[in-house]
Amino acid sequence: FGALGAALLLFLQLRGRDQPLRWHLAVGLPLLLVAYSLGSMAWSHAYLAGAEAVRWFLFALVAWLALNVFSRERLPLLAACVHAGAVLACAWAAWQFWTGLSPFPQGAPPASTFINRNFFAEFVVTALPFGVLLLARARHAGAIALLAASVGFVMVALHMAGTRSALMAMWLQVLVVLPVIAWRCRAQLAWSGWPRRLQVLAAAVLAGTFIGLGLVPTGDPRIAAERKGDAPLLRGFQRTQSIGLGDASLNIRFAMWRDTLRAIRANPVAGLGAGAWENAIPLYQAEGEPVETDYYAHNEVLQLLAEYGVAGWVFLLLLLAWLLHAAWRSWRDAGDDADAERPWRATILCSLLALLLVSNAGFPWRLAATGALFALCLGALAASDARLGSGGRLLGRPLRWSPGIARAGLAAGVACLLLVAFVTHRAAESERKLVGAARLAMSLSATDDPGDPRLRRARDEVLQLAREGIALNPHYRKITPVIADELARGGDWENATWIWESVLASRPYVVAILCNAARGRAVAGDIDQAMAYLARARRLQPRAWAVRSLQVTLGQVHAGSLGQPERAMELFQGALEGATAQERETLLRHVPEPFRARLAA
């Protein structure tokens, strides 16, 4: 809504103009990914590819708007807005950290309004250079004190989150990059002309805020129970020191990165298809890895290359080449215009450096705040190129414009806004229904007797909400299976099975769901379909625990009601093949006695 609304305002303002606007490589690169995404809808996962096309189109639109709107005089307002947004987000996170209160459910605290504290930290560390630049430009004691305190507060909030990639990016900025920028741009920044009293004031306020607030312990029992440091500074230092090969969180990421590299090697040209990582990655998991790790690779570069193939390489290499060229020109060029642009270009590049660093352990390009800031920075840097005439027509060129084009843009913008309103309403309705069904199903499965006739109305409501939510969005991988899991826990295998199968229609390679659907089919007496699901799961992860236990379950069915002992023996042997001693002992406890004796022999 924000991007399209801004575009409409620009088109209204320019509806009588016939002078050219600006075009730049920064806009062309995401449009390359839009084109690839639309093309991959024909041969990959159409829904996920379509979502990627929309995402990159909005990214390109924000970058193009920034390219044509951000004059040098408007950049201080951009910096002020970005810094203010970071400070407000940090205030919310600090309130959660020190009080333990939050008005809505979210993940591990403190997450501010970002649901996940890693998402919060990734945005804040990307916004940090803008606050530092405002401080270095300030000339009055009051503004210096306020900005020093707010920058120190932002650094404290980063320690509250304890996100290690963000902390590393912060210290790289604070100890290396920002001091170098301050020295190189000292002639253009007010700080070099501050009298000693203002220098002392800025240093004292920043250090006092950082240390003073950084030693205030948390009031959230969940954060304290993590035993990762009760005070922000202790938490930040302890989290940074915990980085190592033995860390469980990093090991999960290493596994995902290895799987992604296998996908890249297997599909070097065409890629998996835009957005298709979460759909296809089970095909590339190593034997014995967890059945499913996550919905994103937690590395934007690897996921881009895996999904987009050659198009991803072109995007990445051209983007890095442009940014390196921009950094070199910003450092080297001299003259009035180059000097005036240097602090802004350096700040934007510092922000992009932080974003690229945290992108190697997360997925900030896909999130609203960090994704928008990414596009704004690229557009602002491109606008600076245009003002300096940097790169000639290779990077930037005029874009033909006329009142007719403006009117066409207005019509397209209105149509897109109507479509966005429709899609947003549909998405909200789908999520509301699916979340409502999941919560109600959890409450039913937690009762002593989920099949109690008095709970029939609630069970019917669960199914009605699930049907309506799935009809609105049959691709909602994250929540929909939870409904089926809870129904099965309450004994309703029939309805659990069709919900699992609706998920498999969109995500056919998830081993856990294949095994669950097989169990549901077995309960219903459809052994052939259950065995078909088992075969699919075994091709993906033959040694996964879910697959082993499913083979034992189906072996029990063949040994019992089907009267096929030899087929049962095959399934039992398959379940035990390659199992560890502990797995073998657990599985054998569920094997009927006559077969257990034969297996032991």
XYZ file of C-alpha atoms in Angstrom:
601
model
C 0.000 0.000 0.000
C 2.786 2.413 0.868
C 4.750 1.808 -2.338
C 1.713 2.033 -4.600
C 0.341 5.051 -2.752
C 3.673 6.844 -3.153
C 3.693 6.009 -6.864
C 0.209 7.465 -7.292
C 1.258 10.668 -5.553
C 4.262 10.981 -7.859
C 2.163 10.350 -10.972
C -0.327 12.994 -9.838
C 2.480 15.469 -9.316
C 4.010 14.720 -12.727
C 0.798 14.417 -14.754
C 1.618 17.594 -16.680
C 5.329 16.937 -17.168
C 7.015 15.931 -20.399
C 10.678 16.064 -19.267
C 12.400 12.682 -18.816
C 12.652 10.953 -15.459
C 15.517 8.715 -14.341
C 16.362 5.077 -14.944
C 19.191 3.098 -13.376
C 20.673 -0.359 -13.040
C 19.312 -0.430 -9.466
C 15.792 -0.679 -10.922
C 16.651 -3.004 -13.777
C 18.168 -5.715 -11.566
C 15.024 -6.515 -9.532
C 12.967 -6.339 -12.723
C 15.215 -9.094 -14.101
C 14.095 -11.241 -11.161
C 10.472 -10.265 -11.811
C 10.791 -11.560 -15.369
C 12.415 -14.800 -14.194
C 9.713 -15.278 -11.534
C 6.912 -14.884 -14.050
C 8.633 -17.312 -16.387
C 9.211 -19.913 -13.678
C 5.477 -19.973 -12.940
C 5.191 -22.106 -16.095
C 7.457 -24.924 -14.850
C 8.019 -24.534 -11.094
C 5.719 -23.844 -8.128
C 3.363 -21.275 -9.667
C 2.034 -19.828 -6.395
C 5.470 -19.289 -4.833
C 6.875 -17.886 -8.090
C 3.956 -15.477 -8.382
C 4.533 -14.253 -4.842
C 8.202 -13.663 -5.691
C 7.242 -11.688 -8.803
C 5.060 -9.403 -6.693
C 7.791 -8.985 -4.077
C 10.471 -8.003 -6.578
C 8.080 -5.721 -8.463
C 7.359 -3.774 -5.270
C 11.086 -3.704 -4.527
C 11.804 -2.257 -7.980
C 8.992 0.272 -7.574
C 10.370 1.538 -4.251
C 13.868 1.801 -5.735
C 12.537 3.691 -8.775
C 10.571 6.097 -6.589
C 13.669 6.767 -4.480
C 15.723 7.300 -7.633
C 13.342 9.994 -8.853
C 12.351 11.605 -5.540
C 15.454 11.698 -3.328
C 17.238 14.946 -3.969
C 20.201 15.821 -1.770
C 17.998 18.233 0.177
C 15.542 15.444 1.032
C 18.114 12.991 2.327
C 18.187 14.464 5.893
C 14.451 13.775 6.133
C 15.020 10.188 4.988
C 17.736 9.719 7.620
C 15.518 11.250 10.323
C 12.598 8.979 9.439
C 14.735 5.840 9.364
C 16.367 6.694 12.689
C 13.040 7.596 14.284
C 11.580 4.293 13.145
C 14.515 2.430 14.663
C 14.218 4.307 17.959
C 10.479 3.613 18.218
C 11.035 -0.069 17.474
C 13.787 -0.164 20.102
C 11.532 1.543 22.669
C 8.943 -1.193 22.154
C 11.597 -3.901 22.466
C 13.036 -2.301 25.622
C 9.579 -2.173 27.176
C 9.221 -5.901 26.506
C 12.725 -6.632 27.808
C 12.292 -4.716 31.056
C 8.618 -5.468 31.814
C 7.972 -8.831 30.163
C 4.728 -7.448 28.699
C 3.500 -7.606 25.103
C 0.031 -6.798 23.756
C 0.132 -9.633 21.206
C 1.647 -13.128 20.890
C 5.075 -13.352 19.269
C 8.205 -15.445 19.132
C 11.213 -15.236 21.402
C 11.290 -11.807 23.124
C 12.134 -9.017 22.771
C 10.873 -8.802 19.201
C 9.318 -5.321 19.214
C 6.637 -5.302 16.479
C 8.603 -7.721 14.302
C 7.285 -10.996 15.849
C 10.835 -12.400 15.799
C 13.744 -10.726 17.591
C 16.133 -11.571 14.765
C 13.934 -9.642 12.328
C 13.928 -6.689 14.712
C 17.708 -6.702 15.122
C 18.324 -6.968 11.374
C 16.294 -3.830 10.729
C 17.788 -1.841 13.589
C 21.422 -2.584 12.685
C 20.694 -1.597 9.080
C 19.168 1.689 10.280
C 21.999 2.489 12.745
C 24.292 4.386 10.282
C 21.576 6.968 9.610
C 21.381 7.887 13.293
C 25.152 8.185 13.503
C 25.200 10.468 10.448
C 22.532 12.712 11.970
C 24.645 12.937 15.129
C 27.777 13.827 13.144
C 25.836 16.557 11.274
C 24.248 18.102 14.379
C 25.442 21.577 15.456
C 23.507 22.438 18.616
C 24.041 21.006 22.087
C 20.422 19.878 22.516
C 20.331 18.026 19.191
C 23.744 16.465 19.862
C 22.688 15.206 23.292
C 19.371 13.833 21.995
C 20.946 12.058 19.037
C 23.836 10.668 21.117
C 21.339 9.252 23.613
C 19.166 7.748 20.873
C 22.140 6.134 19.108
C 23.328 4.650 22.407
C 19.809 3.392 23.089
C 19.641 1.685 19.677
C 22.928 -0.082 20.432
C 21.570 -1.242 23.809
C 18.420 -2.621 22.130
C 20.579 -4.630 19.727
C 22.205 -6.265 22.736
C 18.763 -6.986 24.201
C 17.877 -9.003 21.103
C 21.188 -10.871 21.224
C 21.112 -11.640 17.484
C 24.698 -12.567 16.761
C 24.853 -11.607 13.092
C 23.408 -8.174 13.943
C 25.827 -7.722 16.846
C 28.789 -8.560 14.603
C 27.520 -6.103 11.979
C 27.068 -3.434 14.666
C 30.597 -3.766 16.020
C 32.055 -3.788 12.509
C 30.263 -0.510 11.870
C 31.072 1.095 15.214
C 34.726 0.059 15.425
C 35.789 0.168 11.768
C 33.448 1.477 9.085
C 31.828 4.475 10.791
C 35.132 5.847 12.192
C 36.660 5.609 8.708
C 33.653 7.427 7.242
C 33.833 10.091 9.958
C 37.505 10.703 9.190
C 37.118 10.716 5.404
C 34.070 13.008 5.517
C 35.276 15.235 8.339
C 35.314 18.323 6.138
C 31.624 17.835 5.305
C 30.421 16.925 8.810
C 29.808 19.261 11.728
C 31.474 17.036 14.329
C 34.988 18.057 13.242
C 34.191 21.660 14.168
C 32.604 20.968 17.538
C 34.238 22.718 20.481
C 35.682 20.461 23.148
C 32.610 20.792 25.387
C 30.314 19.419 22.655
C 32.706 16.564 21.910
C 32.732 15.636 25.601
C 28.946 15.992 25.762
C 28.390 13.648 22.803
C 30.845 11.032 24.082
C 29.538 11.181 27.651
C 25.860 10.927 26.682
C 26.420 8.098 24.197
C 28.646 6.089 26.556
C 26.455 6.818 29.567
C 23.322 5.678 27.748
C 24.985 2.567 26.378
C 26.561 1.469 29.658
C 23.891 2.758 32.021
C 20.893 1.209 30.242
C 22.982 -1.763 29.207
C 23.357 -2.855 32.835
C 19.643 -2.719 33.730
C 18.484 -6.356 34.126
C 15.493 -7.827 32.352
C 12.056 -8.114 33.929
C 10.945 -10.874 31.572
C 11.164 -14.330 33.199
C 11.400 -15.986 29.774
C 14.521 -14.021 28.883
C 16.033 -14.693 32.307
C 15.294 -18.416 31.923
C 17.409 -18.534 28.757
C 20.507 -17.952 30.941
C 22.157 -15.885 28.230
C 22.695 -12.789 30.349
C 20.058 -10.840 32.259
C 21.349 -7.363 31.381
C 21.590 -6.190 27.741
C 25.395 -5.851 27.665
C 25.955 -9.186 29.361
C 23.493 -10.782 26.968
C 25.154 -9.271 23.926
C 28.663 -10.244 24.984
C 27.640 -13.759 25.955
C 25.764 -14.275 22.684
C 28.732 -13.063 20.655
C 31.105 -15.391 22.533
C 28.760 -18.339 21.914
C 29.497 -18.371 18.191
C 31.153 -21.674 17.400
C 30.864 -24.951 15.561
C 29.151 -26.575 18.522
C 26.240 -24.143 18.522
C 22.944 -25.925 17.758
C 21.385 -22.976 15.928
C 24.414 -22.558 13.688
C 24.571 -26.297 13.014
C 20.988 -26.211 11.730
C 21.943 -23.333 9.445
C 25.037 -25.196 8.257
C 22.826 -28.141 7.328
C 20.451 -25.887 5.380
C 23.358 -24.207 3.596
C 24.846 -27.565 2.591
C 21.468 -28.655 1.242
C 21.168 -25.386 -0.671
C 24.615 -25.848 -2.198
C 23.512 -29.290 -3.418
C 20.476 -27.681 -5.023
C 22.703 -25.079 -6.705
C 24.999 -27.781 -8.109
C 22.029 -29.776 -9.381
C 20.327 -26.784 -11.024
C 23.105 -24.349 -11.985
C 21.356 -22.734 -14.958
C 17.592 -22.676 -14.474
C 17.532 -22.885 -10.670
C 14.723 -24.416 -8.652
C 12.260 -21.708 -9.638
C 11.461 -18.438 -7.898
C 10.418 -19.015 -4.289
C 10.635 -22.790 -4.703
C 13.376 -23.421 -2.125
C 10.937 -24.428 0.611
C 9.106 -26.717 -1.794
C 12.107 -28.452 -3.374
C 14.783 -28.507 -0.658
C 13.696 -31.905 0.813
C 14.953 -33.410 -2.435
C 18.481 -32.240 -1.583
C 18.684 -33.014 2.118
C 21.487 -35.326 3.148
C 20.649 -38.747 4.479
C 19.856 -38.658 8.176
C 19.205 -34.913 8.382
C 16.079 -33.629 10.126
C 12.922 -34.288 8.160
C 12.331 -30.572 7.660
C 14.452 -27.697 8.918
C 12.795 -24.413 7.932
C 10.944 -22.475 5.268
C 13.951 -20.364 4.220
C 17.644 -21.099 3.742
C 18.658 -18.387 6.257
C 21.134 -17.147 3.676
C 19.743 -14.770 1.069
C 22.671 -15.202 -1.329
C 22.526 -18.997 -1.386
C 18.759 -19.055 -1.663
C 18.838 -16.527 -4.508
C 21.355 -18.635 -6.441
C 19.472 -21.857 -5.752
C 16.121 -20.484 -6.888
C 17.114 -18.185 -9.761
C 20.133 -19.937 -11.285
C 21.930 -17.777 -13.866
C 19.508 -14.893 -13.303
C 20.488 -14.904 -9.633
C 24.191 -14.844 -10.485
C 23.663 -11.900 -12.862
C 21.699 -10.000 -10.211
C 24.234 -10.640 -7.484
C 27.405 -9.985 -9.474
C 26.109 -6.787 -11.076
C 24.812 -5.533 -7.722
C 28.152 -6.169 -5.985
C 30.111 -4.663 -8.889
C 27.982 -1.509 -8.754
C 28.285 -1.183 -4.967
C 32.070 -1.620 -5.096
C 32.281 0.929 -7.889
C 30.132 3.324 -5.842
C 32.363 2.867 -2.792
C 35.521 3.500 -4.828
C 34.081 6.618 -6.462
C 32.785 7.908 -3.123
C 36.238 7.628 -1.591
C 38.220 8.926 -4.548
C 36.205 11.642 -6.282
C 36.803 15.274 -5.425
C 34.949 18.490 -6.189
C 32.073 20.367 -4.625
C 29.356 17.945 -5.710
C 31.376 14.839 -4.848
C 32.261 16.263 -1.427
C 28.625 17.114 -0.677
C 27.465 13.631 -1.716
C 30.212 11.686 0.065
C 28.685 11.460 3.602
C 25.345 10.317 2.239
C 26.810 7.766 -0.127
C 29.077 6.429 2.624
C 26.146 6.122 5.049
C 23.992 4.333 2.505
C 26.827 1.948 1.660
C 27.441 1.291 5.363
C 23.750 0.460 5.825
C 23.847 -1.876 2.827
C 26.995 -3.537 4.199
C 25.194 -4.293 7.468
C 22.208 -5.653 5.552
C 24.377 -7.891 3.390
C 26.165 -9.227 6.471
C 22.985 -10.218 8.311
C 21.630 -11.615 5.027
C 24.137 -14.445 5.366
C 22.360 -15.825 8.438
C 18.739 -14.769 7.891
C 16.248 -13.646 5.263
C 15.860 -9.848 5.688
C 15.226 -9.225 1.973
C 11.832 -10.918 2.412
C 10.691 -8.810 5.355
C 8.748 -5.569 4.971
C 10.944 -3.149 6.931
C 14.375 -4.417 5.893
C 13.252 -5.127 2.332
C 11.901 -1.592 1.946
C 15.051 -0.073 3.471
C 17.168 -2.158 1.082
C 15.247 -0.777 -1.911
C 15.338 2.787 -0.550
C 19.103 2.634 -0.095
C 19.646 1.339 -3.625
C 17.368 4.031 -5.035
C 19.005 6.790 -3.003
C 22.469 5.659 -4.090
C 21.294 5.544 -7.705
C 19.910 9.090 -7.363
C 23.318 10.195 -6.114
C 24.917 8.558 -9.169
C 22.570 10.538 -11.372
C 23.422 13.830 -9.667
C 27.136 13.127 -10.090
C 26.839 11.778 -13.609
C 28.597 8.641 -12.361
C 28.780 5.661 -14.686
C 27.223 7.376 -17.697
C 24.561 5.469 -19.631
C 25.944 2.158 -18.363
C 24.320 2.758 -14.979
C 21.755 5.508 -15.484
C 19.889 7.045 -18.365
C 16.858 9.273 -18.991
C 13.425 7.647 -18.931
C 10.933 9.020 -21.423
C 7.958 10.665 -19.756
C 4.784 12.392 -20.882
C 1.340 13.303 -19.524
C -0.039 10.220 -21.285
C 2.413 7.961 -19.478
C 1.484 9.630 -16.198
C -2.224 8.998 -16.832
C -1.504 5.365 -17.709
C 0.559 5.078 -14.507
C -2.324 6.507 -12.489
C -4.760 3.998 -13.973
C -2.356 1.102 -13.375
C -1.682 2.297 -9.839
C -5.382 2.451 -8.984
C -5.901 -1.029 -10.446
C -2.948 -2.368 -8.428
C -4.295 -0.787 -5.235
C -7.664 -2.455 -5.772
C -5.918 -5.781 -6.372
C -3.774 -5.280 -3.258
C -6.899 -4.540 -1.184
C -8.535 -7.732 -2.465
C -5.462 -9.903 -1.892
C -4.821 -8.423 1.553
C -8.411 -9.061 2.623
C -8.249 -12.600 1.280
C -4.946 -13.277 3.035
C -6.206 -11.871 6.341
C -9.388 -13.924 6.124
C -7.476 -17.099 5.305
C -5.063 -16.620 8.176
C -7.840 -15.688 10.598
C -9.769 -18.840 9.753
C -6.759 -21.169 9.809
C -5.380 -19.750 13.058
C -8.854 -19.924 14.599
C -9.207 -23.543 13.531
C -5.753 -24.423 14.898
C -6.425 -22.787 18.266
C -9.827 -24.433 18.634
C -8.407 -27.817 17.598
C -5.661 -27.470 20.226
C -8.221 -26.740 22.911
C -10.253 -29.804 21.895
C -7.280 -32.179 21.832
C -6.307 -30.932 25.303
C -9.618 -32.110 26.812
C -10.031 -35.503 28.481
C -12.402 -36.718 25.749
C -12.167 -34.861 22.415
C -14.935 -37.120 21.054
C -17.441 -36.033 23.701
C -20.806 -35.400 21.953
C -21.098 -32.117 23.853
C -18.085 -30.831 21.877
C -19.630 -31.620 18.493
C -20.387 -27.981 17.708
C -16.768 -26.995 18.389
C -15.497 -29.856 16.187
C -17.804 -28.764 13.388
C -16.515 -25.202 13.733
C -12.924 -26.410 13.423
C -13.715 -28.216 10.186
C -15.730 -25.326 8.780
C -12.944 -22.835 9.488
C -10.350 -25.209 8.046
C -12.321 -25.767 4.819
C -12.893 -22.053 4.323
C -9.295 -21.127 5.119
C -7.846 -23.777 2.800
C -10.248 -22.752 0.024
C -8.953 -19.182 0.305
C -5.292 -20.250 0.363
C -4.429 -23.911 -0.279
C -0.683 -23.122 -0.042
C -0.426 -22.058 3.606
C 2.267 -24.511 4.681
C 3.016 -23.174 8.146
C -0.339 -23.301 9.970
C -2.598 -25.696 8.063
C -0.810 -28.936 9.118
C -1.170 -27.923 12.772
C -4.951 -28.311 12.446
C -4.560 -31.835 11.097
C -2.041 -32.787 13.800
C -4.443 -31.723 16.529
C -7.410 -33.508 14.928
C -5.382 -36.721 14.717
C -4.318 -36.302 18.335
C -8.020 -36.187 19.203
C -8.751 -39.312 17.158
C -10.305 -37.693 14.053
C -8.005 -39.316 11.508
C -10.435 -38.968 8.618
C -10.506 -35.175 8.661
C -6.836 -34.938 9.607
C -5.946 -36.937 6.498
C -7.698 -34.731 3.949
C -6.072 -31.658 5.508
C -2.601 -33.247 5.313
C -3.292 -34.228 1.720
C -4.312 -30.649 0.872
C -0.877 -29.560 2.078
C 0.839 -32.307 0.072
C -0.867 -31.017 -3.057
C 1.216 -27.843 -2.635
C 4.307 -29.232 -0.844
C 4.675 -32.851 -2.050
C 8.120 -33.551 -0.568
C 7.576 -32.974 3.172
C 8.381 -36.341 4.727
C 6.587 -35.727 8.033
C 3.324 -34.923 6.267
C 3.705 -37.880 3.889
C 4.077 -40.176 6.898
C 1.108 -38.621 8.681
C -1.086 -38.992 5.602
C 0.020 -42.624 5.319
C -1.053 -43.292 8.908
C -4.395 -41.659 8.236
C -4.943 -43.798 5.168
C -3.962 -46.916 7.108
C -6.496 -46.121 9.841
C -9.137 -45.766 7.115
C -8.179 -49.164 5.664
C -6.712 -47.756 2.445
C -3.460 -49.699 2.678
C -2.524 -49.250 -0.968
C -2.490 -45.451 -0.655
C -0.686 -45.709 2.685
C 2.032 -47.810 1.058
C 2.259 -45.324 -1.815
C 2.884 -42.511 0.666
C 5.497 -44.668 2.432
C 7.284 -45.275 -0.863
C 7.437 -41.528 -1.532
C 8.765 -40.842 1.961
C 11.404 -43.597 1.710
C 12.719 -42.176 -1.552
C 13.300 -38.866 0.213
C 14.574 -39.908 3.659
C 14.755 -43.700 4.119
C 16.443 -43.386 7.526
C 14.243 -40.664 9.008
C 12.621 -41.631 12.295
C 9.138 -40.852 10.961
C 9.723 -43.249 8.059
C 11.075 -46.014 10.318
C 8.152 -45.803 12.738
C 5.671 -45.729 9.837
C 7.152 -48.954 8.451
C 6.651 -50.614 11.840
C 3.050 -49.395 11.967
C 2.259 -50.676 8.473
C 4.113 -53.905 9.292
C 1.739 -54.373 12.229
C -1.232 -53.964 9.882
C 0.128 -56.527 7.432
C 0.940 -58.934 10.248
C -2.507 -58.572 11.773
C -5.659 -57.774 9.845
C -4.167 -58.319 6.367
C -2.576 -61.670 7.247
C 0.582 -61.060 5.185
C 3.464 -62.067 7.491
C 6.177 -62.010 4.834
C 5.241 -58.498 3.737
C 5.183 -57.475 7.394
C 8.654 -58.954 7.873
C 9.964 -56.917 4.956
C 8.632 -53.725 6.498
C 10.088 -54.525 9.918
C 13.477 -55.269 8.380
C 13.356 -52.061 6.385
C 12.613 -50.079 9.535
C 15.597 -51.596 11.362
C 18.064 -51.315 8.492
C 20.866 -48.929 9.459
C 19.173 -47.977 12.743
C 21.235 -47.020 15.774
C 21.169 -49.297 18.799
C 18.774 -46.962 20.617
C 16.484 -46.639 17.588
C 16.508 -50.406 17.120
C 15.573 -51.025 20.745
C 12.685 -48.554 20.577
C 11.349 -49.943 17.296
C 11.550 -53.576 18.422
C 9.270 -52.838 21.378
C 6.462 -52.233 18.863
C 7.115 -55.339 16.756
C 4.908 -58.385 17.530
C 6.714 -61.090 19.462
C 7.083 -63.771 16.737
C 8.633 -61.273 14.353
C 10.815 -59.798 17.092
C 12.421 -63.173 17.680
C 13.124 -63.632 13.965
C 14.606 -60.129 13.703
C 16.810 -60.710 16.754
C 18.136 -63.907 15.220
